[in-house]
CSV table of C-alpha atoms and ligand atoms in Angstrom, one decimal:
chain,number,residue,atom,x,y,z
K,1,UNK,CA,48.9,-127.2,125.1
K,2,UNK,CA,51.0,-128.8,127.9
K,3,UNK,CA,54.2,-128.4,128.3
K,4,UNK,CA,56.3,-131.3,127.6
K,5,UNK,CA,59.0,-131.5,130.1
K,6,UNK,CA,61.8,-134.3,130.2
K,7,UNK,CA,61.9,-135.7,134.1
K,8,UNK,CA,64.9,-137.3,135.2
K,9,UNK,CA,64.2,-138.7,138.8
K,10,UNK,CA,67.9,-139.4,139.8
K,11,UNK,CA,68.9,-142.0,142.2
K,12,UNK,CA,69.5,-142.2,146.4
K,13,UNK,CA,66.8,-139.6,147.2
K,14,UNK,CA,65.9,-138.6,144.0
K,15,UNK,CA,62.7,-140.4,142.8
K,16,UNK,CA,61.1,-139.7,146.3
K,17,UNK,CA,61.8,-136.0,145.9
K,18,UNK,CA,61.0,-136.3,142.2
K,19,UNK,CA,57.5,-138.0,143.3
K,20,UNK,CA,56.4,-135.0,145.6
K,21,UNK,CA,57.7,-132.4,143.2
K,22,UNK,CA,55.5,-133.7,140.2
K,23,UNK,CA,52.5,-133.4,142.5
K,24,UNK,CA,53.3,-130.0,143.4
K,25,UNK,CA,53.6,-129.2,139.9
K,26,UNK,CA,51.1,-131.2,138.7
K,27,UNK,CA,48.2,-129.4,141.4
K,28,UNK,CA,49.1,-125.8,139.7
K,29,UNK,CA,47.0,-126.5,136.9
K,30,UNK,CA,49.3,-125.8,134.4
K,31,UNK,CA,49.7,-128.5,132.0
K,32,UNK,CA,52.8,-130.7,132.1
K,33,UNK,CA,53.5,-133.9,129.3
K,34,UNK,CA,56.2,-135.5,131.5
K,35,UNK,CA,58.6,-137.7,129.9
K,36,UNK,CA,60.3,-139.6,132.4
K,37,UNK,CA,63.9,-141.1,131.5
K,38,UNK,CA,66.7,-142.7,133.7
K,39,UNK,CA,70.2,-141.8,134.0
K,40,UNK,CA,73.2,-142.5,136.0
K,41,UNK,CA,74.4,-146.5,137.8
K,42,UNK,CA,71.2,-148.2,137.6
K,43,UNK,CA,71.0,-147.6,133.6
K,44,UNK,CA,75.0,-148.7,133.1
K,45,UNK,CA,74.1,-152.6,132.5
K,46,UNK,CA,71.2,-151.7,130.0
K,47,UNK,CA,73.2,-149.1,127.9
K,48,UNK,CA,76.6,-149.5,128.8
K,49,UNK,CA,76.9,-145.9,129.9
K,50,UNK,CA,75.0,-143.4,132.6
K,51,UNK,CA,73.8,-141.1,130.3
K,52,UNK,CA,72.4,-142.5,127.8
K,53,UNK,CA,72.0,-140.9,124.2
K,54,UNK,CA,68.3,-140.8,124.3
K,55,UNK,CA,68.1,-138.8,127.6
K,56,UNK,CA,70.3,-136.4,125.7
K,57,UNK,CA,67.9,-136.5,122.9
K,58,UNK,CA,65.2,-136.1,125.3
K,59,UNK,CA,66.0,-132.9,126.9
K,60,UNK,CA,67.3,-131.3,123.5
K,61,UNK,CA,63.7,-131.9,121.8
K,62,UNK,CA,61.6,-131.2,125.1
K,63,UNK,CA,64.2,-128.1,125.7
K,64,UNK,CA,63.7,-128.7,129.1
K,65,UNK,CA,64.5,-130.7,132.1
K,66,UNK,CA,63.6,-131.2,135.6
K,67,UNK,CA,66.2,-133.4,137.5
K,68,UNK,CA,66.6,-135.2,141.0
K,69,UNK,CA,70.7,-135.6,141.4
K,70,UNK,CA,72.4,-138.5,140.4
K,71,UNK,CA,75.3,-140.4,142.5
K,72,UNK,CA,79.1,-139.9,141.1
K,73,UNK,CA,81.4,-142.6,141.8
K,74,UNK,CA,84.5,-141.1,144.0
K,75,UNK,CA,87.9,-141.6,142.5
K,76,UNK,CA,86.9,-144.1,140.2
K,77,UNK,CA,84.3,-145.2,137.7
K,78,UNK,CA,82.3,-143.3,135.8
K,79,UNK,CA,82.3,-139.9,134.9
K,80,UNK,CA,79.5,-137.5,136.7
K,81,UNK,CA,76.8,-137.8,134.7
K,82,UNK,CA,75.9,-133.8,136.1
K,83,UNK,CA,79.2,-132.4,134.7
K,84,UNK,CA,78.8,-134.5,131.3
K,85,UNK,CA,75.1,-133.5,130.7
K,86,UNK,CA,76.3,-129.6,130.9
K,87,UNK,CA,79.2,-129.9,128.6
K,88,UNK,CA,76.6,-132.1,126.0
K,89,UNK,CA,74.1,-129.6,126.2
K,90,UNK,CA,76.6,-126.4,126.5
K,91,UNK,CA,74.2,-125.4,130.0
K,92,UNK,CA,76.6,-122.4,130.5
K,93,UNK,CA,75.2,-120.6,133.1
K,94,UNK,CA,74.9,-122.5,136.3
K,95,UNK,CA,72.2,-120.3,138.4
K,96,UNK,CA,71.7,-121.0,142.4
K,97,UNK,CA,69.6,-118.4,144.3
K,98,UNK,CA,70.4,-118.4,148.0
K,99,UNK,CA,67.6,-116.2,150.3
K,100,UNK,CA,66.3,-116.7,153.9
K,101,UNK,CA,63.2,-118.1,155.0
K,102,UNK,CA,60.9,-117.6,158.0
K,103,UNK,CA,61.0,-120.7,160.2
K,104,UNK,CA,64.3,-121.9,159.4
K,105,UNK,CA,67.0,-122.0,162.4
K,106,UNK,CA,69.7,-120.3,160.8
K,107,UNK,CA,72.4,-117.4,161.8
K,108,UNK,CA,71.3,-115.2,159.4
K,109,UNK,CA,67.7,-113.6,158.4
K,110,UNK,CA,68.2,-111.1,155.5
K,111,UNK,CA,70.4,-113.4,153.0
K,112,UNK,CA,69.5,-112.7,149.0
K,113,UNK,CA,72.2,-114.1,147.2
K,114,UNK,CA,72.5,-115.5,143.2
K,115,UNK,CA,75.1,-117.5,142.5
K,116,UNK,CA,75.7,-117.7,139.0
K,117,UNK,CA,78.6,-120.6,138.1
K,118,UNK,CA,80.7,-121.2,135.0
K,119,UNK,CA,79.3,-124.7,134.0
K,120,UNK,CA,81.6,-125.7,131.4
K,121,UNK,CA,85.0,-125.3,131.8
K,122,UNK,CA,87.6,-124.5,135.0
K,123,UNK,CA,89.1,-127.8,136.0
K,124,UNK,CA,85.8,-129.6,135.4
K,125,UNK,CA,86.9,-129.7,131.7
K,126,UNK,CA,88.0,-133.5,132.9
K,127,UNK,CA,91.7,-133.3,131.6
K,128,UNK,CA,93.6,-134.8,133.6
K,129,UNK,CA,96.2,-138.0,133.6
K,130,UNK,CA,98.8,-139.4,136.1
K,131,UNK,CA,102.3,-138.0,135.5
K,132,UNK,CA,104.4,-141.1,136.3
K,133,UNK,CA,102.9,-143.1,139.4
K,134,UNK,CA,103.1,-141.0,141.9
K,135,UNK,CA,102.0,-137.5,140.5
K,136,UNK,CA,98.4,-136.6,138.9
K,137,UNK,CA,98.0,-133.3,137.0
K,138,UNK,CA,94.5,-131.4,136.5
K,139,UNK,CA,94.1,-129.1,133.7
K,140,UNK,CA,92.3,-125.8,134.2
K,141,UNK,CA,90.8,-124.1,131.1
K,142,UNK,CA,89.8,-120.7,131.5
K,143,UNK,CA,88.6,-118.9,128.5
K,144,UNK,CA,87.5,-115.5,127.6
K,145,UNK,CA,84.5,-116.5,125.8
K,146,UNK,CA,83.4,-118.4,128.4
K,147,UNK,CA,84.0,-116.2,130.5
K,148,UNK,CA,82.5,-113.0,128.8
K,149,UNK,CA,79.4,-115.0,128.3
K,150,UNK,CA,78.9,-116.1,131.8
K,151,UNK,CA,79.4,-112.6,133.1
K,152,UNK,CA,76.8,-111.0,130.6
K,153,UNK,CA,74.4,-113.6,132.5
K,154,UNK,CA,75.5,-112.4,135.6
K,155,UNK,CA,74.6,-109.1,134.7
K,156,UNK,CA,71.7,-109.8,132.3
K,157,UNK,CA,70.4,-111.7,135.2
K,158,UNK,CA,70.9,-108.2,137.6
K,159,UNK,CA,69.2,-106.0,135.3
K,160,UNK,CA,65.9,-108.7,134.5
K,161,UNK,CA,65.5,-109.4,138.1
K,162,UNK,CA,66.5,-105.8,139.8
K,163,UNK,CA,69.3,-106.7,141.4
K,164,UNK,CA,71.9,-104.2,142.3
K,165,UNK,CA,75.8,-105.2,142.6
K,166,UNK,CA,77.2,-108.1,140.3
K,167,UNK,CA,81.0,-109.6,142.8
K,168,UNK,CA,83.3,-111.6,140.4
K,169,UNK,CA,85.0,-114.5,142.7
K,170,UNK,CA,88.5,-115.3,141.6
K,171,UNK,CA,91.9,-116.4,142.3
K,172,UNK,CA,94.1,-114.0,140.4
K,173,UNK,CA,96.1,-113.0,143.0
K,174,UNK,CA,97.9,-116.5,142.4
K,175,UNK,CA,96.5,-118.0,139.2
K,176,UNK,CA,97.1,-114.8,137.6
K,177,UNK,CA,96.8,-116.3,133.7
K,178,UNK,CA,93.4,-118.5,134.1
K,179,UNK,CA,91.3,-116.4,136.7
K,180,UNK,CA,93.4,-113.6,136.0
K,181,UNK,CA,91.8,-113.9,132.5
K,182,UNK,CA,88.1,-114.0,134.2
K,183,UNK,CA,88.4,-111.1,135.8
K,184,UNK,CA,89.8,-109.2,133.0
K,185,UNK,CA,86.4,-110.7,131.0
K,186,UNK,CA,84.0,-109.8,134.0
K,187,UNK,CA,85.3,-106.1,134.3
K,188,UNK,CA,84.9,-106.1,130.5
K,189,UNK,CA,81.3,-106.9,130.1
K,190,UNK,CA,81.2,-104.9,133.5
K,191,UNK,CA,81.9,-101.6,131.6
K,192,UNK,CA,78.8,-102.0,129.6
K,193,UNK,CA,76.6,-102.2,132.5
K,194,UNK,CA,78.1,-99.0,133.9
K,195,UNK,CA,75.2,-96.9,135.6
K,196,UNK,CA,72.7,-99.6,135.7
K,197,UNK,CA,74.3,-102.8,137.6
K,198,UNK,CA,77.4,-102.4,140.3
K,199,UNK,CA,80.2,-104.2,139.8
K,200,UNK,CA,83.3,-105.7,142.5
K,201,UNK,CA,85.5,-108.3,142.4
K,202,UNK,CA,86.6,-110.2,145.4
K,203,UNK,CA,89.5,-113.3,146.2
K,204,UNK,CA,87.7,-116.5,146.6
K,205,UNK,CA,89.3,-117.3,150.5
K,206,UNK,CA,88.3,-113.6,151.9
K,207,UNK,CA,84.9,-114.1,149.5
K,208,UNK,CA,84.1,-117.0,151.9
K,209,UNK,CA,84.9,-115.2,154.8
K,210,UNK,CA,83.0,-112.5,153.7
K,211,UNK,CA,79.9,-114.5,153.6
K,212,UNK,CA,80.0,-116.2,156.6
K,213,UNK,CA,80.1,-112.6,158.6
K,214,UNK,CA,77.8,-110.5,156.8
K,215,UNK,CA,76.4,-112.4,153.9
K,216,UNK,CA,73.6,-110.0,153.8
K,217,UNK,CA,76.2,-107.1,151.7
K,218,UNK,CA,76.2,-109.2,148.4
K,219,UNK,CA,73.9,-109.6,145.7
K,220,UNK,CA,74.7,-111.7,142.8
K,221,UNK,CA,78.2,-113.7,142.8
K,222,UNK,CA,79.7,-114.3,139.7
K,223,UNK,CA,82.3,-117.6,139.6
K,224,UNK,CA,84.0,-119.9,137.7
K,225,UNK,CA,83.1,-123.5,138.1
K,226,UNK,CA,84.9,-125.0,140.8
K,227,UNK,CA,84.6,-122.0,143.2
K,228,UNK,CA,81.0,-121.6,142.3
K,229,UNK,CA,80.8,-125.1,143.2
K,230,UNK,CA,82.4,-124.9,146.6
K,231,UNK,CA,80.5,-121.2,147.2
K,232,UNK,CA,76.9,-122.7,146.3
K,233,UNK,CA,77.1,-125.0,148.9
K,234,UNK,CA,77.9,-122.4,151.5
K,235,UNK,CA,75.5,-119.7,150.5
K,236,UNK,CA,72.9,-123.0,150.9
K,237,UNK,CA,74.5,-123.2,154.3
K,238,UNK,CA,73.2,-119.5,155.0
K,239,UNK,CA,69.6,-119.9,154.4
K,240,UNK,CA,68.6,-123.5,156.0
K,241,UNK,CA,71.3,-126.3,154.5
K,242,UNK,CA,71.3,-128.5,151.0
K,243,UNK,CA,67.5,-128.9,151.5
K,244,UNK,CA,66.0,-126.0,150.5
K,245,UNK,CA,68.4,-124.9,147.4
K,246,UNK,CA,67.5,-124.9,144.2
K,247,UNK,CA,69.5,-124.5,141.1
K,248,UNK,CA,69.5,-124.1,136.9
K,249,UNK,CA,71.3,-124.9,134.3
K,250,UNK,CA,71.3,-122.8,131.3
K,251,UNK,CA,72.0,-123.1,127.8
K,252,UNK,CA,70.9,-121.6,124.5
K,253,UNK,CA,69.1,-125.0,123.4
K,254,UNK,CA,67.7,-126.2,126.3
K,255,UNK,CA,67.6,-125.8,130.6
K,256,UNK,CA,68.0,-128.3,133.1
K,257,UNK,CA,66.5,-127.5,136.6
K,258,UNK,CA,68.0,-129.8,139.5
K,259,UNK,CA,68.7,-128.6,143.7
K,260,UNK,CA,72.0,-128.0,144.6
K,261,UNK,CA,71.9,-131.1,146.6
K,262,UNK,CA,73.0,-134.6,145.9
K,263,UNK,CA,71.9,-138.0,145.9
K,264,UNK,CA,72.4,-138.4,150.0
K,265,UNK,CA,72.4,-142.3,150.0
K,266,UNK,CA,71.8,-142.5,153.6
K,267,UNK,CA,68.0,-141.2,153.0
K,268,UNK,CA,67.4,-143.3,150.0
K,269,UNK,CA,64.0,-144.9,150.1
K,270,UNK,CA,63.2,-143.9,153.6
K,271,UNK,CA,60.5,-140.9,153.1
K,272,UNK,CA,62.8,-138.8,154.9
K,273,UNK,CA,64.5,-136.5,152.6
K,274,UNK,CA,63.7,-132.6,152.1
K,275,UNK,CA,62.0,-132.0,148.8
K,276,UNK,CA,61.8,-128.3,149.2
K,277,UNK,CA,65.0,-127.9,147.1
K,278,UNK,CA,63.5,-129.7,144.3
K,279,UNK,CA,60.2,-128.0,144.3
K,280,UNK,CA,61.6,-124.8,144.1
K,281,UNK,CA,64.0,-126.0,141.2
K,282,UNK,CA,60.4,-126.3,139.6
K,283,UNK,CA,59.5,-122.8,140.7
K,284,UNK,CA,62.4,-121.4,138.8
K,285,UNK,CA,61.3,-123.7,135.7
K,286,UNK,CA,58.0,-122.2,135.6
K,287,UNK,CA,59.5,-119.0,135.9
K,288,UNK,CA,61.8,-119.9,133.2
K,289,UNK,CA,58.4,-121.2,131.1
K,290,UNK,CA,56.4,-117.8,131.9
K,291,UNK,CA,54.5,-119.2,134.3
K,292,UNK,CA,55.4,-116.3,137.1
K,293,UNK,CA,52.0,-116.1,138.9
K,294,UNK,CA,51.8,-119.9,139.5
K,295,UNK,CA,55.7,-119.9,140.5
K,296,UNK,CA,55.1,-116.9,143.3
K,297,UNK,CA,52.2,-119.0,144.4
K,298,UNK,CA,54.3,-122.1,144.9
K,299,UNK,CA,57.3,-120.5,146.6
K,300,UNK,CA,54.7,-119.1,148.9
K,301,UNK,CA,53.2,-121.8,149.8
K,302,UNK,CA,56.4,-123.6,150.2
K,303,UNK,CA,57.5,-120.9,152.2
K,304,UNK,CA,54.3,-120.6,154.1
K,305,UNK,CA,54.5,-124.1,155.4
K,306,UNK,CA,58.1,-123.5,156.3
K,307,UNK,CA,57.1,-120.5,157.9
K,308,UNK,CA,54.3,-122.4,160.0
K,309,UNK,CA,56.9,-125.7,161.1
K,310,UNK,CA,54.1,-128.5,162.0
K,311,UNK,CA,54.9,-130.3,158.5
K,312,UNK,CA,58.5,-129.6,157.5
K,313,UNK,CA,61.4,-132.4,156.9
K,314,UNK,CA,63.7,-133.0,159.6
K,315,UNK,CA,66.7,-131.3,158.5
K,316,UNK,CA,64.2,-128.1,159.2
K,317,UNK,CA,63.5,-128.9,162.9
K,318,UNK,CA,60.4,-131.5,162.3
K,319,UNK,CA,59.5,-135.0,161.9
K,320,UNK,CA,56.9,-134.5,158.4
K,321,UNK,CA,58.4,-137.2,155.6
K,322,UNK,CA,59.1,-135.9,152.1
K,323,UNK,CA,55.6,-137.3,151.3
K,324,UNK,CA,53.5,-135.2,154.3
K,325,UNK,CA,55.2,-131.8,153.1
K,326,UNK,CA,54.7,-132.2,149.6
K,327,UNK,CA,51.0,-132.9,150.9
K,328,UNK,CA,51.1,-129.6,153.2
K,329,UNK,CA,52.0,-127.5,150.0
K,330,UNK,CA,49.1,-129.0,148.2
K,331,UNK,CA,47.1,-128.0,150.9
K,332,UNK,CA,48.1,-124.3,150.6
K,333,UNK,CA,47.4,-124.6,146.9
K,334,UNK,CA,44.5,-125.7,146.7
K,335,UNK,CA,43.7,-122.8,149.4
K,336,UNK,CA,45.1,-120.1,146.7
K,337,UNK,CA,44.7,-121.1,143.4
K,338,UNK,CA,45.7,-119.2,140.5
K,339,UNK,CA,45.2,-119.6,137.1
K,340,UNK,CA,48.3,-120.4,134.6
K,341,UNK,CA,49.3,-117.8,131.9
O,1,LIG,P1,74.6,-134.7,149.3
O,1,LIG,O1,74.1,-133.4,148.9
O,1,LIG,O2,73.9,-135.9,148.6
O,1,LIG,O3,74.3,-134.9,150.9
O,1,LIG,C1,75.1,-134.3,151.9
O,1,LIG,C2,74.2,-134.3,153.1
O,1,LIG,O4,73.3,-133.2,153.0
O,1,LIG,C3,73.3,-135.5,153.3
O,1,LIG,O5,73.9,-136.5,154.0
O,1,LIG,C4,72.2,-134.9,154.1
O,1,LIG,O6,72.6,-134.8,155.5
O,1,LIG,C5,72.0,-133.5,153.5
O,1,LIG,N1,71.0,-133.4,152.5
O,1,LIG,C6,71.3,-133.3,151.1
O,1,LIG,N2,70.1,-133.2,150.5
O,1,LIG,C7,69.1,-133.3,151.4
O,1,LIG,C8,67.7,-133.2,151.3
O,1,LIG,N3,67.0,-133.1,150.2
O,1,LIG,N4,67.0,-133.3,152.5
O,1,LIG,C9,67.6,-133.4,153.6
O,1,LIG,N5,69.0,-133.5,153.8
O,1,LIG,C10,69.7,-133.4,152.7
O,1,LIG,O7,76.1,-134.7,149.1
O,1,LIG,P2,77.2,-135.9,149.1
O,1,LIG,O8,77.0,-136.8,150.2
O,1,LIG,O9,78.5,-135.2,149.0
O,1,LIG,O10,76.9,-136.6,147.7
O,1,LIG,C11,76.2,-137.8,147.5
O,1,LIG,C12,76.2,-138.1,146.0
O,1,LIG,O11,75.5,-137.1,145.3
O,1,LIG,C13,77.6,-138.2,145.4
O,1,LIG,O12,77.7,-139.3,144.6
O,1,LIG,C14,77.7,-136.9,144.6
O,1,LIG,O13,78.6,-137.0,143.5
O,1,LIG,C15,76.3,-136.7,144.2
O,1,LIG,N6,75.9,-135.3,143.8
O,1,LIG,C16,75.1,-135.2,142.8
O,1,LIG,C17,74.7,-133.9,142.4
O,1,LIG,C18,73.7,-133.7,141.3
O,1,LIG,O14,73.1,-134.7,140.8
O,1,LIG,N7,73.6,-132.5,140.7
O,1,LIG,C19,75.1,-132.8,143.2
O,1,LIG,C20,75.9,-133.0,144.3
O,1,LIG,C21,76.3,-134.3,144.6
């Protein structure tokens, strides 16, 4: 039976990337039933809205998506159709691995990090109003069951994958309530992993400092939302930029596997775009499906053409399009193929 898979190709870069990805996927010779549905601007005259109620349906029957990123209107407009779709779908756990490659030009050669983000709550609850004219107030929600539950990811995630330290990211020197009240839940769940999984807890500002000068001492991050944001982006920054990192959402019911990156409207339509952080967002959904063999064998050969350089994106030193790497990765599959599960 194939797996039935809801794919929502995004906008800007997005159906480009989505393009290469399904080929990828599609050469492993596991079985995928795609179901292809749009979200975000271009559906707002047709349904009124950006994310539709049958996209939501989609994903909650197929259990899982893969997803190119969708644009969010600054200041204005509608809401992000990212943050919406992981408070409908209760995707709690927000997970962004972060490792070096051979062949990218970067600072750093032995980075392994896991970022694992709060996805519901934290100031991305959308609460907030104007207070008067000239003052706007932002509500952040911070609770411990959130909380508790994103931390036992954290550390679930440590034990399943061998990892060794789990560093809770907070601000409770000064918001001593709200992340005050995370780190209270991550040093609870903390204590039940005593003897099998590490556990620290560092201040967001000297957590980004930290990373910058040796991010190669940390492990898996646990965050809330808008730090994990803001950190994800960096630890992408360590290993070779937005390009090349992937990302999952988690929830009970159903998974949504998208990159890190956004929508970058400059590189719309124009062949250009790095699908490497997409692809790899497939490799952690066939993880995710069982499928480990075939998802070793398409990180390598995405890292094998990396490693090599004569077909990668220009954000990784070359002049290849998104269509020529995707076609370079085939190459290596078809070299090494492996049977599904
Ligand atoms: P962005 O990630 O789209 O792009 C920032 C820059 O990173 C680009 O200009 C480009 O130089 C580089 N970049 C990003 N992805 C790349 C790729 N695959 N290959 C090569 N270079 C790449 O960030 P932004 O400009 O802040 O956001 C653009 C839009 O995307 C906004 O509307 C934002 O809200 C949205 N966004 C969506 C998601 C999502 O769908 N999950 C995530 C982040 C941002």
């Amino acid at each position: 039976m194939p797996y039935r898979i809801t794919l929502i190709p995004g906008d800007g870069i997005g159906p480009e990337l989505a393009a290469a990805t399904r080929r990828v996927l599609d050469a492993t010779g596991v079985g995928f039933d795609w179901l292809v549905v749009d979200a975000g601007a271009d559906v707002m005259d047709r349904y009124g809205t950006p994310l539709p109620d049958h996209v939501l349906d989609a994903i909650r029957d197929t259990r899982v998506a893969l997803k190119g990123p969708i644009t969010t209107p600054v200041g204005e407009g509608f809401r992000s159709v990212n943050v919406t779709l992981r408070q409908a779908l209760n995707l709690y756990a927000n997970v962004r691995p972060a490792r070096s490659m051979r062949g990218l030009d970067t600072r750093y050669e032995n980075v392994d990090l896991v970022i694992v983000r709060e996805n519901t709550e934290d100031l991305y609850a959308g609460i907030e109003h104007m207070v008067g004219r000239n003052a706007a107030e932002s509500i952040k929600i911070i609770t411990r069951e959130a909380s508790e539950r994103i931390a036992r990811y954290a550390f679930d995630y440590a034990v399943r994958n061998g990892r060794r330290t789990v560093t809770a990211v907070h601000k409770a020197n000064i918001m001593k309530l709200s992340d005050g009240l995370f780190l209270e839940s991550c040093r609870t769940v903390a204590a039940e992993y005593e003897g099998r999984v590490g556990f620290e807890d560092r201040i967001v500002d000297n957590m980004c400092m930290q990373l910058v000068q040796k991010p190669e001492l940390y492990d898996v991050l646990v965050l809330p939302n808008l730090y994990g944001d803001i950190v994800s982006d960096l630890a992408a920054g360590l290993v070779g930029g937005l390009g090349v990192a992937p990302g999952a959402n988690i929830g009970t019911e159903a998974a949504v596997f998208e990159p890190v990156h956004g929508s970058a409207p400059k590189y719309a339509g124009q062949n250009k775009a790095n699908p490497t952080a997409l692809i790899l967002s497939g490799v952690l959904m066939l993880r995710h499906l069982g499928e480990v063999a075939v998802a070793e064998r398409v990180e390598d050969a995405v890292r094998a053409v990396i490693a090599e350089g004569a077909h990668v994106t220009y954000d990784m030193g070359g002049t290849a399009g998104t269509s020529d790497f995707a076609d370079a990765v085939l190459g290596r599959l078809e070299a090494s193929p492996v049977l599904p599960a």
